PDB file of C-alpha atoms in Angstrom:
ATOM      1  CA  MET A   1      60.554 -59.015 -39.217  1.00 54.00           C
ATOM      2  CA  ASN A   2      62.344 -62.319 -38.674  1.00 48.00           C
ATOM      3  CA  SER A   3      65.104 -62.735 -36.082  1.00 43.00           C
ATOM      4  CA  SER A   4      68.713 -63.128 -37.231  1.00 40.00           C
ATOM      5  CA  ARG A   5      69.481 -66.680 -38.464  1.00 39.00           C
ATOM      6  CA  ILE A   6      72.134 -67.386 -35.868  1.00 37.00           C
ATOM      7  CA  ARG A   7      72.110 -70.183 -33.278  1.00 39.00           C
ATOM      8  CA  THR A   8      72.473 -68.911 -29.716  1.00 40.00           C
ATOM      9  CA  THR A   9      74.067 -70.905 -26.928  1.00 39.00           C
ATOM     10  CA  ALA A  10      72.070 -72.558 -24.177  1.00 36.00           C
ATOM     11  CA  SER A  11      73.431 -70.099 -21.643  1.00 40.00           C
ATOM     12  CA  ALA A  12      72.232 -67.134 -23.700  1.00 39.00           C
ATOM     13  CA  ALA A  13      68.765 -68.678 -23.925  1.00 39.00           C
ATOM     14  CA  LEU A  14      68.657 -69.116 -20.137  1.00 36.00           C
ATOM     15  CA  ALA A  15      69.799 -65.538 -19.614  1.00 41.00           C
ATOM     16  CA  SER A  16      67.034 -64.179 -21.832  1.00 41.00           C
ATOM     17  CA  GLY A  17      64.406 -64.649 -19.114  1.00 42.00           C
ATOM     18  CA  ALA A  18      66.120 -62.194 -16.791  1.00 41.00           C
ATOM     19  CA  LEU A  19      66.782 -59.785 -19.625  1.00 40.00           C
ATOM     20  CA  LEU A  20      63.165 -59.964 -20.733  1.00 41.00           C
ATOM     21  CA  ALA A  21      61.990 -59.154 -17.240  1.00 41.00           C
ATOM     22  CA  ALA A  22      64.016 -55.950 -17.335  1.00 42.00           C
ATOM     23  CA  LEU A  23      62.403 -55.024 -20.649  1.00 41.00           C
ATOM     24  CA  LEU A  24      58.770 -55.896 -20.015  1.00 42.00           C
ATOM     25  CA  SER A  25      58.107 -55.244 -16.336  1.00 42.00           C
ATOM     26  CA  THR A  26      55.909 -52.248 -15.688  1.00 41.00           C
ATOM     27  CA  THR A  27      54.495 -53.361 -12.338  1.00 40.00           C
ATOM     28  CA  GLY A  28      57.627 -54.078 -10.267  1.00 41.00           C
ATOM     29  CA  ARG A  29      58.468 -52.599  -6.898  1.00 38.00           C
ATOM     30  CA  THR A  30      60.059 -49.534  -8.500  1.00 43.00           C
ATOM     31  CA  PRO A  31      57.462 -47.417 -10.367  1.00 46.00           C
ATOM     32  CA  PRO A  32      58.300 -45.957 -13.789  1.00 45.00           C
ATOM     33  CA  PRO A  33      59.862 -42.500 -13.722  1.00 44.00           C
ATOM     34  CA  ALA A  34      57.697 -39.439 -14.178  1.00 45.00           C
ATOM     35  CA  PRO A  35      57.284 -37.951 -17.667  1.00 43.00           C
ATOM     36  CA  PRO A  36      60.146 -35.786 -18.953  1.00 42.00           C
ATOM     37  CA  SER A  37      60.418 -32.381 -17.300  1.00 36.00           C
ATOM     38  CA  GLY A  38      61.676 -30.230 -20.184  1.00 38.00           C
ATOM     39  CA  SER A  39      59.977 -27.879 -22.593  1.00 41.00           C
ATOM     40  CA  ALA A  40      57.625 -30.429 -24.165  1.00 45.00           C
ATOM     41  CA  ALA A  41      56.497 -31.600 -20.725  1.00 49.00           C
ATOM     42  CA  ARG A  42      55.698 -27.950 -19.901  1.00 64.00           C
ATOM     43  CA  LEU A  43      53.177 -27.816 -22.715  1.00 79.00           C
ATOM     44  CA  PRO A  44      49.673 -27.792 -21.279  1.00 82.00           C
ATOM     45  CA  ASP A  45      47.968 -31.133 -21.145  1.00 82.00           C
ATOM     46  CA  CYS A  46      45.516 -31.549 -24.003  1.00 83.00           C
ATOM     47  CA  GLY A  47      42.751 -32.246 -21.493  1.00 73.00           C
ATOM     48  CA  THR A  48      42.987 -28.652 -20.213  1.00 71.00           C
ATOM     49  CA  VAL A  49      43.055 -26.857 -23.583  1.00 63.00           C
ATOM     50  CA  THR A  50      39.847 -25.846 -25.336  1.00 58.00           C
ATOM     51  CA  SER A  51      39.373 -27.414 -28.758  1.00 53.00           C
ATOM     52  CA  THR A  52      38.866 -24.034 -30.398  1.00 53.00           C
ATOM     53  CA  GLY A  53      42.103 -22.517 -29.091  1.00 62.00           C
ATOM     54  CA  HIS A  54      45.435 -22.341 -30.875  1.00 74.00           C
ATOM     55  CA  ALA A  55      47.668 -23.331 -27.961  1.00 82.00           C
ATOM     56  CA  ILE A  56      49.933 -26.321 -28.509  1.00 87.00           C
ATOM     57  CA  CYS A  57      49.314 -29.109 -26.039  1.00 89.00           C
ATOM     58  CA  SER A  58      50.782 -32.529 -25.384  1.00 91.00           C
ATOM     59  CA  ARG A  59      49.826 -35.784 -23.771  1.00 92.00           C
ATOM     60  CA  TYR A  60      51.764 -38.934 -22.833  1.00 95.00           C
ATOM     61  CA  GLY A  61      50.699 -42.554 -22.826  1.00 96.00           C
ATOM     62  CA  PRO A  62      51.482 -45.040 -20.040  1.00 97.00           C
ATOM     63  CA  ALA A  63      55.166 -45.900 -19.585  1.00 98.00           C
ATOM     64  CA  ALA A  64      56.692 -49.358 -20.069  1.00 98.00           C
ATOM     65  CA  ARG A  65      60.056 -50.530 -18.799  1.00 98.00           C
ATOM     66  CA  LEU A  66      62.850 -50.601 -21.376  1.00 98.00           C
ATOM     67  CA  GLY A  67      66.453 -51.301 -20.392  1.00 97.00           C
ATOM     68  CA  GLY A  68      67.326 -48.973 -17.527  1.00 97.00           C
ATOM     69  CA  GLY A  69      64.503 -46.534 -18.303  1.00 98.00           C
ATOM     70  CA  THR A  70      61.105 -46.325 -19.963  1.00 98.00           C
ATOM     71  CA  VAL A  71      59.394 -45.856 -23.307  1.00 98.00           C
ATOM     72  CA  ARG A  72      55.970 -44.313 -23.861  1.00 98.00           C
ATOM     73  CA  THR A  73      53.892 -42.790 -26.624  1.00 98.00           C
ATOM     74  CA  TYR A  74      53.176 -39.082 -26.839  1.00 96.00           C
ATOM     75  CA  SER A  75      51.111 -36.735 -28.978  1.00 95.00           C
ATOM     76  CA  GLU A  76      50.980 -33.013 -29.641  1.00 93.00           C
ATOM     77  CA  PHE A  77      48.002 -31.034 -30.924  1.00 91.00           C
ATOM     78  CA  GLN A  78      47.330 -27.458 -31.899  1.00 89.00           C
ATOM     79  CA  GLY A  79      43.621 -26.938 -31.442  1.00 83.00           C
ATOM     80  CA  ARG A  80      42.002 -29.829 -33.309  1.00 82.00           C
ATOM     81  CA  THR A  81      45.008 -30.359 -35.553  1.00 90.00           C
ATOM     82  CA  PRO A  82      47.469 -33.156 -34.719  1.00 92.00           C
ATOM     83  CA  ARG A  83      51.101 -32.046 -34.875  1.00 94.00           C
ATOM     84  CA  THR A  84      53.053 -35.096 -33.705  1.00 96.00           C
ATOM     85  CA  LEU A  85      52.527 -38.722 -32.755  1.00 97.00           C
ATOM     86  CA  GLY A  86      55.555 -40.608 -31.526  1.00 98.00           C
ATOM     87  CA  ILE A  87      57.401 -42.512 -28.860  1.00 98.00           C
ATOM     88  CA  SER A  88      59.665 -41.070 -26.179  1.00 98.00           C
ATOM     89  CA  LEU A  89      62.564 -43.074 -24.734  1.00 98.00           C
ATOM     90  CA  THR A  90      64.317 -41.828 -21.625  1.00 97.00           C
ATOM     91  CA  ALA A  91      68.071 -41.663 -22.176  1.00 97.00           C
ATOM     92  CA  SER A  92      68.569 -44.449 -19.621  1.00 97.00           C
ATOM     93  CA  ALA A  93      66.336 -46.753 -21.703  1.00 98.00           C
ATOM     94  CA  LEU A  94      69.284 -47.332 -24.047  1.00 97.00           C
ATOM     95  CA  THR A  95      71.350 -48.811 -21.217  1.00 96.00           C
ATOM     96  CA  GLY A  96      70.937 -52.403 -20.072  1.00 97.00           C
ATOM     97  CA  LEU A  97      68.985 -53.472 -23.152  1.00 97.00           C
ATOM     98  CA  PRO A  98      68.464 -57.229 -23.650  1.00 97.00           C
ATOM     99  CA  THR A  99      71.151 -58.967 -25.681  1.00 97.00           C
ATOM    100  CA  ALA A 100      69.366 -62.274 -26.305  1.00 96.00           C
ATOM    101  CA  VAL A 101      67.959 -62.689 -29.823  1.00 95.00           C
ATOM    102  CA  THR A 102      64.301 -62.808 -28.801  1.00 96.00           C
ATOM    103  CA  ASP A 103      61.810 -62.554 -25.957  1.00 96.00           C
ATOM    104  CA  GLY A 104      60.384 -65.891 -27.073  1.00 96.00           C
ATOM    105  CA  ARG A 105      56.795 -64.690 -27.417  1.00 96.00           C
ATOM    106  CA  HIS A 106      56.309 -65.494 -31.119  1.00 96.00           C
ATOM    107  CA  CYS A 107      57.995 -68.757 -32.012  1.00 97.00           C
ATOM    108  CA  PHE A 108      57.235 -71.873 -34.076  1.00 96.00           C
ATOM    109  CA  ASP A 109      58.992 -75.236 -34.256  1.00 97.00           C
ATOM    110  CA  ALA A 110      59.488 -75.008 -38.015  1.00 95.00           C
ATOM    111  CA  ASP A 111      61.730 -78.066 -38.313  1.00 95.00           C
ATOM    112  CA  ALA A 112      59.529 -80.135 -35.957  1.00 96.00           C
ATOM    113  CA  ASP A 113      62.491 -81.294 -33.872  1.00 96.00           C
ATOM    114  CA  GLY A 114      60.700 -80.729 -30.572  1.00 97.00           C
ATOM    115  CA  ARG A 115      62.611 -77.632 -29.522  1.00 97.00           C
ATOM    116  CA  ILE A 116      62.695 -73.933 -30.356  1.00 97.00           C
ATOM    117  CA  ASP A 117      65.849 -72.422 -31.824  1.00 95.00           C
ATOM    118  CA  PRO A 118      65.635 -68.716 -30.833  1.00 94.00           C
ATOM    119  CA  GLY A 119      67.730 -67.628 -33.811  1.00 90.00           C
ATOM    120  CA  HIS A 120      65.792 -69.569 -36.440  1.00 91.00           C
ATOM    121  CA  GLU A 121      62.309 -70.096 -35.050  1.00 95.00           C
ATOM    122  CA  CYS A 122      61.258 -66.856 -33.325  1.00 95.00           C
ATOM    123  CA  VAL A 123      60.291 -63.462 -34.710  1.00 94.00           C
ATOM    124  CA  GLY A 124      59.981 -59.922 -33.413  1.00 95.00           C
ATOM    125  CA  GLY A 125      63.053 -59.559 -31.223  1.00 96.00           C
ATOM    126  CA  HIS A 126      61.856 -57.988 -27.953  1.00 97.00           C
ATOM    127  CA  GLY A 127      58.441 -56.370 -28.308  1.00 97.00           C
ATOM    128  CA  LEU A 128      56.328 -53.947 -26.281  1.00 98.00           C
ATOM    129  CA  GLU A 129      52.694 -53.085 -27.045  1.00 98.00           C
ATOM    130  CA  LEU A 130      52.172 -49.410 -26.223  1.00 98.00           C
ATOM    131  CA  ALA A 131      48.832 -47.681 -25.768  1.00 97.00           C
ATOM    132  CA  LEU A 132      48.352 -44.272 -27.359  1.00 96.00           C
ATOM    133  CA  PRO A 133      47.793 -41.220 -25.160  1.00 94.00           C
ATOM    134  CA  ALA A 134      44.207 -40.613 -24.159  1.00 86.00           C
ATOM    135  CA  ALA A 135      42.253 -38.990 -26.981  1.00 74.00           C
ATOM    136  CA  PRO A 136      41.515 -35.255 -26.806  1.00 71.00           C
ATOM    137  CA  ALA A 137      38.008 -34.182 -25.822  1.00 65.00           C
ATOM    138  CA  VAL A 138      37.251 -33.501 -29.498  1.00 61.00           C
ATOM    139  CA  PRO A 139      37.788 -36.463 -31.866  1.00 63.00           C
ATOM    140  CA  SER A 140      41.238 -36.119 -33.412  1.00 72.00           C
ATOM    141  CA  GLY A 141      40.643 -37.999 -36.656  1.00 90.00           C
ATOM    142  CA  LEU A 142      43.957 -39.834 -36.262  1.00 93.00           C
ATOM    143  CA  PRO A 143      43.681 -43.311 -37.816  1.00 95.00           C
ATOM    144  CA  PHE A 144      46.309 -44.871 -35.543  1.00 96.00           C
ATOM    145  CA  ARG A 145      45.242 -47.354 -32.873  1.00 96.00           C
ATOM    146  CA  TRP A 146      48.360 -48.403 -30.926  1.00 98.00           C
ATOM    147  CA  VAL A 147      52.132 -48.833 -31.267  1.00 98.00           C
ATOM    148  CA  LEU A 148      54.311 -51.951 -31.331  1.00 98.00           C
ATOM    149  CA  PHE A 149      57.892 -51.178 -30.312  1.00 98.00           C
ATOM    150  CA  ASN A 150      60.577 -53.773 -31.121  1.00 98.00           C
ATOM    151  CA  TRP A 151      64.211 -53.950 -30.040  1.00 98.00           C
ATOM    152  CA  ASN A 152      66.322 -56.251 -32.248  1.00 97.00           C
ATOM    153  CA  PRO A 153      69.767 -56.621 -30.621  1.00 97.00           C
ATOM    154  CA  HIS A 154      71.101 -58.746 -33.498  1.00 95.00           C
ATOM    155  CA  GLY A 155      68.909 -57.381 -36.266  1.00 93.00           C
ATOM    156  CA  HIS A 156      66.860 -59.684 -38.484  1.00 90.00           C
ATOM    157  CA  ASN A 157      66.438 -60.847 -42.078  1.00 84.00           C
ATOM    158  CA  PRO A 158      67.198 -59.991 -44.804  1.00 83.00           C
ATOM    159  CA  HIS A 159      70.867 -60.479 -43.976  1.00 83.00           C
ATOM    160  CA  GLY A 160      73.162 -57.809 -45.346  1.00 87.00           C
ATOM    161  CA  ARG A 161      70.344 -55.267 -44.938  1.00 90.00           C
ATOM    162  CA  TYR A 162      68.833 -55.344 -41.442  1.00 93.00           C
ATOM    163  CA  ASP A 163      71.128 -57.614 -39.415  1.00 92.00           C
ATOM    164  CA  VAL A 164      72.337 -54.745 -37.236  1.00 95.00           C
ATOM    165  CA  ALA A 165      71.112 -53.692 -33.790  1.00 96.00           C
ATOM    166  CA  HIS A 166      68.031 -51.547 -34.380  1.00 97.00           C
ATOM    167  CA  PHE A 167      64.548 -50.482 -33.331  1.00 98.00           C
ATOM    168  CA  ASP A 168      61.287 -51.016 -35.234  1.00 98.00           C
ATOM    169  CA  VAL A 169      58.430 -48.657 -34.342  1.00 98.00           C
ATOM    170  CA  HIS A 170      55.124 -49.902 -35.782  1.00 98.00           C
ATOM    171  CA  PHE A 171      52.298 -47.348 -35.752  1.00 98.00           C
ATOM    172  CA  TYR A 172      49.280 -49.603 -36.297  1.00 98.00           C
ATOM    173  CA  LEU A 173      46.215 -48.580 -38.297  1.00 97.00           C
ATOM    174  CA  VAL A 174      44.234 -51.646 -37.155  1.00 97.00           C
ATOM    175  CA  PRO A 175      43.229 -52.966 -33.708  1.00 97.00           C
ATOM    176  CA  GLN A 176      45.518 -55.253 -31.743  1.00 97.00           C
ATOM    177  CA  GLU A 177      43.144 -58.142 -32.449  1.00 97.00           C
ATOM    178  CA  VAL A 178      44.080 -58.039 -36.139  1.00 96.00           C
ATOM    179  CA  ARG A 179      47.756 -58.379 -35.373  1.00 96.00           C
ATOM    180  CA  ALA A 180      47.088 -61.109 -32.786  1.00 96.00           C
ATOM    181  CA  GLY A 181      45.174 -63.058 -35.432  1.00 97.00           C
ATOM    182  CA  ILE A 182      48.258 -63.315 -37.674  1.00 97.00           C
ATOM    183  CA  LYS A 183      49.720 -66.532 -36.298  1.00 97.00           C
ATOM    184  CA  ALA A 184      53.253 -67.897 -36.302  1.00 97.00           C
ATOM    185  CA  GLY A 185      53.834 -70.902 -38.551  1.00 97.00           C
ATOM    186  CA  GLY A 186      56.159 -72.597 -40.973  1.00 96.00           C
ATOM    187  CA  CYS A 187      55.903 -70.387 -44.080  1.00 96.00           C
ATOM    188  CA  ALA A 188      57.884 -67.308 -45.181  1.00 95.00           C
ATOM    189  CA  LEU A 189      59.129 -65.480 -42.060  1.00 93.00           C
ATOM    190  CA  LEU A 190      57.371 -67.885 -39.704  1.00 96.00           C
ATOM    191  CA  ILE A 191      53.793 -67.042 -40.632  1.00 97.00           C
ATOM    192  CA  ALA A 192      51.036 -69.668 -40.524  1.00 97.00           C
ATOM    193  CA  CYS A 193      50.895 -71.291 -43.956  1.00 97.00           C
ATOM    194  CA  ASP A 194      47.107 -70.929 -44.201  1.00 97.00           C
ATOM    195  CA  GLN A 195      47.521 -67.139 -43.754  1.00 97.00           C
ATOM    196  CA  LEU A 196      50.273 -66.656 -46.325  1.00 97.00           C
ATOM    197  CA  ALA A 197      47.787 -65.979 -49.141  1.00 97.00           C
ATOM    198  CA  ALA A 198      46.103 -63.190 -47.135  1.00 97.00           C
ATOM    199  CA  ALA A 199      49.478 -61.679 -46.244  1.00 96.00           C
ATOM    200  CA  ALA A 200      50.494 -61.769 -49.908  1.00 96.00           C
ATOM    201  CA  ARG A 201      47.296 -60.168 -51.252  1.00 97.00           C
ATOM    202  CA  PRO A 202      48.363 -57.040 -53.208  1.00 98.00           C
ATOM    203  CA  VAL A 203      47.538 -53.568 -51.958  1.00 98.00           C
ATOM    204  CA  PRO A 204      45.523 -51.752 -54.678  1.00 97.00           C
ATOM    205  CA  ALA A 205      47.664 -49.288 -56.628  1.00 96.00           C
ATOM    206  CA  ALA A 206      45.506 -46.316 -55.570  1.00 95.00           C
ATOM    207  CA  TYR A 207      46.436 -46.903 -51.932  1.00 97.00           C
ATOM    208  CA  LEU A 208      50.098 -47.809 -52.451  1.00 97.00           C
ATOM    209  CA  PRO A 209      52.957 -45.273 -52.154  1.00 96.00           C
ATOM    210  CA  ALA A 210      55.252 -45.114 -55.167  1.00 95.00           C
ATOM    211  CA  GLY A 211      58.337 -47.293 -54.939  1.00 95.00           C
ATOM    212  CA  TYR A 212      56.778 -49.927 -52.676  1.00 97.00           C
ATOM    213  CA  PRO A 213      55.871 -53.437 -53.873  1.00 97.00           C
ATOM    214  CA  ALA A 214      52.141 -54.174 -53.886  1.00 97.00           C
ATOM    215  CA  SER A 215      52.855 -57.533 -52.270  1.00 95.00           C
ATOM    216  CA  SER A 216      55.810 -59.130 -50.502  1.00 95.00           C
ATOM    217  CA  PRO A 217      55.009 -62.732 -49.475  1.00 94.00           C
ATOM    218  CA  GLN A 218      58.652 -63.520 -48.737  1.00 93.00           C
ATOM    219  CA  THR A 219      58.564 -60.964 -45.898  1.00 93.00           C
ATOM    220  CA  ALA A 220      55.238 -62.147 -44.444  1.00 96.00           C
ATOM    221  CA  GLU A 221      55.806 -62.619 -40.736  1.00 96.00           C
ATOM    222  CA  GLY A 222      53.851 -64.164 -37.918  1.00 96.00           C
ATOM    223  CA  ALA A 223      52.326 -61.663 -35.457  1.00 95.00           C
ATOM    224  CA  MET A 224      52.849 -58.873 -37.983  1.00 95.00           C
ATOM    225  CA  GLY A 225      52.018 -59.385 -41.679  1.00 94.00           C
ATOM    226  CA  ALA A 226      53.989 -58.555 -44.823  1.00 96.00           C
ATOM    227  CA  HIS A 227      56.645 -55.837 -44.859  1.00 96.00           C
ATOM    228  CA  LEU A 228      56.700 -53.582 -47.929  1.00 97.00           C
ATOM    229  CA  ASP A 229      60.201 -52.191 -48.350  1.00 96.00           C
ATOM    230  CA  SER A 230      61.305 -49.511 -50.824  1.00 96.00           C
ATOM    231  CA  ARG A 231      65.069 -49.561 -50.068  1.00 93.00           C
ATOM    232  CA  PRO A 232      67.053 -50.697 -53.135  1.00 89.00           C
ATOM    233  CA  PRO A 233      69.163 -53.820 -52.516  1.00 84.00           C
ATOM    234  CA  SER A 234      72.284 -51.838 -53.452  1.00 87.00           C
ATOM    235  CA  THR A 235      71.964 -49.685 -50.325  1.00 91.00           C
ATOM    236  CA  GLY A 236      73.414 -52.470 -48.167  1.00 93.00           C
ATOM    237  CA  THR A 237      73.147 -52.684 -44.401  1.00 95.00           C
ATOM    238  CA  LEU A 238      70.988 -50.056 -42.726  1.00 96.00           C
ATOM    239  CA  SER A 239      73.060 -47.346 -41.036  1.00 95.00           C
ATOM    240  CA  GLY A 240      70.416 -44.690 -40.406  1.00 96.00           C
ATOM    241  CA  GLN A 241      66.635 -44.780 -40.676  1.00 97.00           C
ATOM    242  CA  THR A 242      64.171 -46.033 -43.251  1.00 97.00           C
ATOM    243  CA  PHE A 243      60.395 -46.280 -43.631  1.00 98.00           C
ATOM    244  CA  ILE A 244      58.482 -49.520 -44.146  1.00 98.00           C
ATOM    245  CA  TYR A 245      54.771 -50.138 -44.659  1.00 98.00           C
ATOM    246  CA  GLY A 246      53.040 -53.221 -43.290  1.00 98.00           C
ATOM    247  CA  ALA A 247      50.280 -54.952 -45.213  1.00 98.00           C
ATOM    248  CA  TYR A 248      47.779 -57.751 -44.692  1.00 97.00           C
ATOM    249  CA  ALA A 249      44.763 -58.874 -46.739  1.00 97.00           C
ATOM    250  CA  GLY A 250      45.319 -56.100 -49.289  1.00 97.00           C
ATOM    251  CA  ASP A 251      45.374 -53.228 -46.778  1.00 97.00           C
ATOM    252  CA  LEU A 252      48.135 -51.148 -45.259  1.00 98.00           C
ATOM    253  CA  ILE A 253      48.024 -51.986 -41.548  1.00 98.00           C
ATOM    254  CA  PHE A 254      51.029 -50.162 -40.076  1.00 98.00           C
ATOM    255  CA  MET A 255      53.646 -47.486 -40.744  1.00 98.00           C
ATOM    256  CA  GLU A 256      57.122 -48.376 -39.507  1.00 98.00           C
ATOM    257  CA  PRO A 257      60.114 -46.135 -38.965  1.00 98.00           C
ATOM    258  CA  MET A 258      63.137 -48.451 -38.610  1.00 98.00           C
ATOM    259  CA  LEU A 259      66.390 -47.045 -37.238  1.00 98.00           C
ATOM    260  CA  THR A 260      69.668 -48.352 -35.892  1.00 98.00           C
ATOM    261  CA  ARG A 261      70.553 -47.919 -32.248  1.00 97.00           C
ATOM    262  CA  ASP A 262      73.736 -46.074 -33.221  1.00 97.00           C
ATOM    263  CA  PHE A 263      71.776 -43.659 -35.414  1.00 98.00           C
ATOM    264  CA  LEU A 264      69.418 -42.864 -32.538  1.00 98.00           C
ATOM    265  CA  GLN A 265      72.281 -42.308 -30.096  1.00 97.00           C
ATOM    266  CA  ARG A 266      74.182 -40.031 -32.493  1.00 97.00           C
ATOM    267  CA  HIS A 267      71.445 -37.420 -32.151  1.00 98.00           C
ATOM    268  CA  ARG A 268      72.559 -36.732 -28.585  1.00 96.00           C
ATOM    269  CA  THR A 269      75.755 -35.070 -29.825  1.00 96.00           C
ATOM    270  CA  ALA A 270      74.652 -33.911 -33.285  1.00 96.00           C
ATOM    271  CA  PRO A 271      74.249 -30.107 -33.558  1.00 95.00           C
ATOM    272  CA  ALA A 272      70.648 -30.232 -34.758  1.00 95.00           C
ATOM    273  CA  HIS A 273      69.629 -33.194 -32.551  1.00 97.00           C
ATOM    274  CA  ARG A 274      67.020 -34.101 -35.185  1.00 97.00           C
ATOM    275  CA  THR A 275      66.753 -35.895 -38.548  1.00 98.00           C
ATOM    276  CA  CYS A 276      63.527 -35.857 -40.585  1.00 98.00           C
ATOM    277  CA  GLU A 277      62.575 -37.484 -43.865  1.00 98.00           C
ATOM    278  CA  ASP A 278      59.458 -37.627 -46.016  1.00 98.00           C
ATOM    279  CA  VAL A 279      56.865 -40.348 -45.517  1.00 98.00           C
ATOM    280  CA  PRO A 280      56.084 -41.711 -49.005  1.00 97.00           C
ATOM    281  CA  GLN A 281      52.424 -41.044 -49.761  1.00 97.00           C
ATOM    282  CA  PRO A 282      49.843 -43.058 -51.724  1.00 96.00           C
ATOM    283  CA  ALA A 283      47.600 -41.341 -54.256  1.00 94.00           C
ATOM    284  CA  ALA A 284      44.749 -41.733 -51.752  1.00 95.00           C
ATOM    285  CA  TRP A 285      44.072 -43.100 -48.296  1.00 96.00           C
ATOM    286  CA  ARG A 286      41.287 -45.626 -47.986  1.00 94.00           C
ATOM    287  CA  THR A 287      40.127 -44.291 -44.600  1.00 93.00           C
ATOM    288  CA  PRO A 288      39.500 -40.588 -43.892  1.00 94.00           C
ATOM    289  CA  GLY A 289      41.737 -38.932 -41.319  1.00 95.00           C
ATOM    290  CA  TRP A 290      44.997 -37.134 -40.561  1.00 96.00           C
ATOM    291  CA  TYR A 291      48.137 -38.769 -42.019  1.00 97.00           C
ATOM    292  CA  PRO A 292      51.822 -37.892 -41.494  1.00 98.00           C
ATOM    293  CA  THR A 293      54.007 -36.612 -44.321  1.00 98.00           C
ATOM    294  CA  ARG A 294      57.328 -36.719 -42.419  1.00 98.00           C
ATOM    295  CA  TYR A 295      58.980 -38.896 -39.775  1.00 98.00           C
ATOM    296  CA  CYS A 296      61.721 -37.792 -37.413  1.00 98.00           C
ATOM    297  CA  THR A 297      64.341 -39.187 -35.058  1.00 98.00           C
ATOM    298  CA  ALA A 298      65.553 -36.776 -32.396  1.00 98.00           C
ATOM    299  CA  TYR A 299      67.170 -36.165 -29.033  1.00 98.00           C
ATOM    300  CA  ARG A 300      65.567 -33.483 -26.859  1.00 95.00           C
ATOM    301  CA  PRO A 301      68.292 -32.067 -24.551  1.00 94.00           C
ATOM    302  CA  GLN A 302      65.925 -30.275 -22.181  1.00 89.00           C
ATOM    303  CA  GLU A 303      63.741 -33.362 -21.795  1.00 90.00           C
ATOM    304  CA  GLY A 304      66.632 -35.828 -21.721  1.00 94.00           C
ATOM    305  CA  ASP A 305      64.834 -38.209 -24.048  1.00 96.00           C
ATOM    306  CA  TYR A 306      64.989 -39.628 -27.566  1.00 98.00           C
ATOM    307  CA  THR A 307      61.955 -39.528 -29.838  1.00 98.00           C
ATOM    308  CA  VAL A 308      60.805 -41.302 -32.990  1.00 98.00           C
ATOM    309  CA  SER A 309      57.779 -39.533 -34.389  1.00 98.00           C
ATOM    310  CA  LEU A 310      55.328 -39.017 -37.220  1.00 98.00           C
ATOM    311  CA  THR A 311      54.822 -35.319 -38.018  1.00 98.00           C
ATOM    312  CA  ASP A 312      53.457 -32.734 -40.472  1.00 97.00           C
ATOM    313  CA  PHE A 313      49.999 -34.246 -40.717  1.00 97.00           C
ATOM    314  CA  VAL A 314      47.646 -33.593 -43.606  1.00 96.00           C
ATOM    315  CA  HIS A 315      43.982 -34.471 -43.820  1.00 95.00           C
ATOM    316  CA  SER A 316      42.532 -36.924 -46.297  1.00 93.00           C
ATOM    317  CA  ALA A 317      38.826 -37.255 -46.959  1.00 88.00           C
ATOM    318  CA  GLY A 318      39.390 -40.864 -47.992  1.00 79.00           C
ATOM    319  CA  ALA A 319      39.934 -41.932 -51.603  1.00 64.00           C
ATOM    320  CA  HIS A 320      40.670 -38.281 -52.426  1.00 46.00           C
ATOM    321  CA  ARG A 321      43.886 -36.346 -52.709  1.00 44.00           C
ATOM    322  CA  PRO A 322      45.013 -35.161 -49.219  1.00 42.00           C
ATOM    323  CA  VAL A 323      44.853 -31.453 -48.468  1.00 38.00           C
ATOM    324  CA  THR A 324      47.217 -29.615 -46.124  1.00 39.00           C
ATOM    325  CA  SER A 325      46.067 -28.773 -42.636  1.00 39.00           C
ATOM    326  CA  GLY A 326      46.767 -25.055 -43.076  1.00 32.00           C
ATOM    327  CA  ARG A 327      49.329 -24.907 -40.276  1.00 30.00           C
TER     328      ARG A 327
END
């Protein structure tokens, strides 16, 4: 969603290049750290477990630099049944995070003054495109294609709701090419004006979770699409986590847990180390596959990492009521 409407100083803009390098570099002289070494890392790799067995296995995607550590995707399966799909952040990833408003990758000179104002004319904060772990030998039936991870050090619009330091984790249901085709421009939250109508096309009621608007053109954003938000305006500024759906051309294209940095860090000292909430479900899913019914934020003491994950998957035959996986 759109960057905070504040004007940064020239010195902050110059500093953003160095900060961005710390966020995005995955090929520098120092290689990324190895995967976590705790209990989840001791699960057998899914490539070594037979598809008919009942052992729980895990797999990690490639790591990307974030702050002083790394972030990567991970998945867990039990036989052919998906258990978890999420991201893992090493504890050190929350240190040394960029403080500039944006990485400058998705900007548009909306006022045509010949320069880019990072606070007004860029979207997405600092973004990383993360590949999913390699698929198991047997097709998993997961509809997700990749993950877009965003760090927003100053939050973003709407003000009074999301202008607080937070992370957006977009689990995309469409290929990266679809997202890349949604261009930055001068309409709504910096989306190309000739794409606003597609971004505002309503999602059919059968495929829309209760409580979400069918269309939200005012939140249509370049390089992303429209954001469908169910939080009542009276809830004020986000202090924990919430769940947003992304839409474009009448389809749901991503699922997005959004959570504040402080909320994530609190799990390190919280007794349970984990907070889960329900994922609002539509009456039917357009595409067959396994879909999550809960999302969780956690700290794993033995692994020394934070996770944001989709869990408790159920299977949908497509345009039919989902049935539980029988776990």
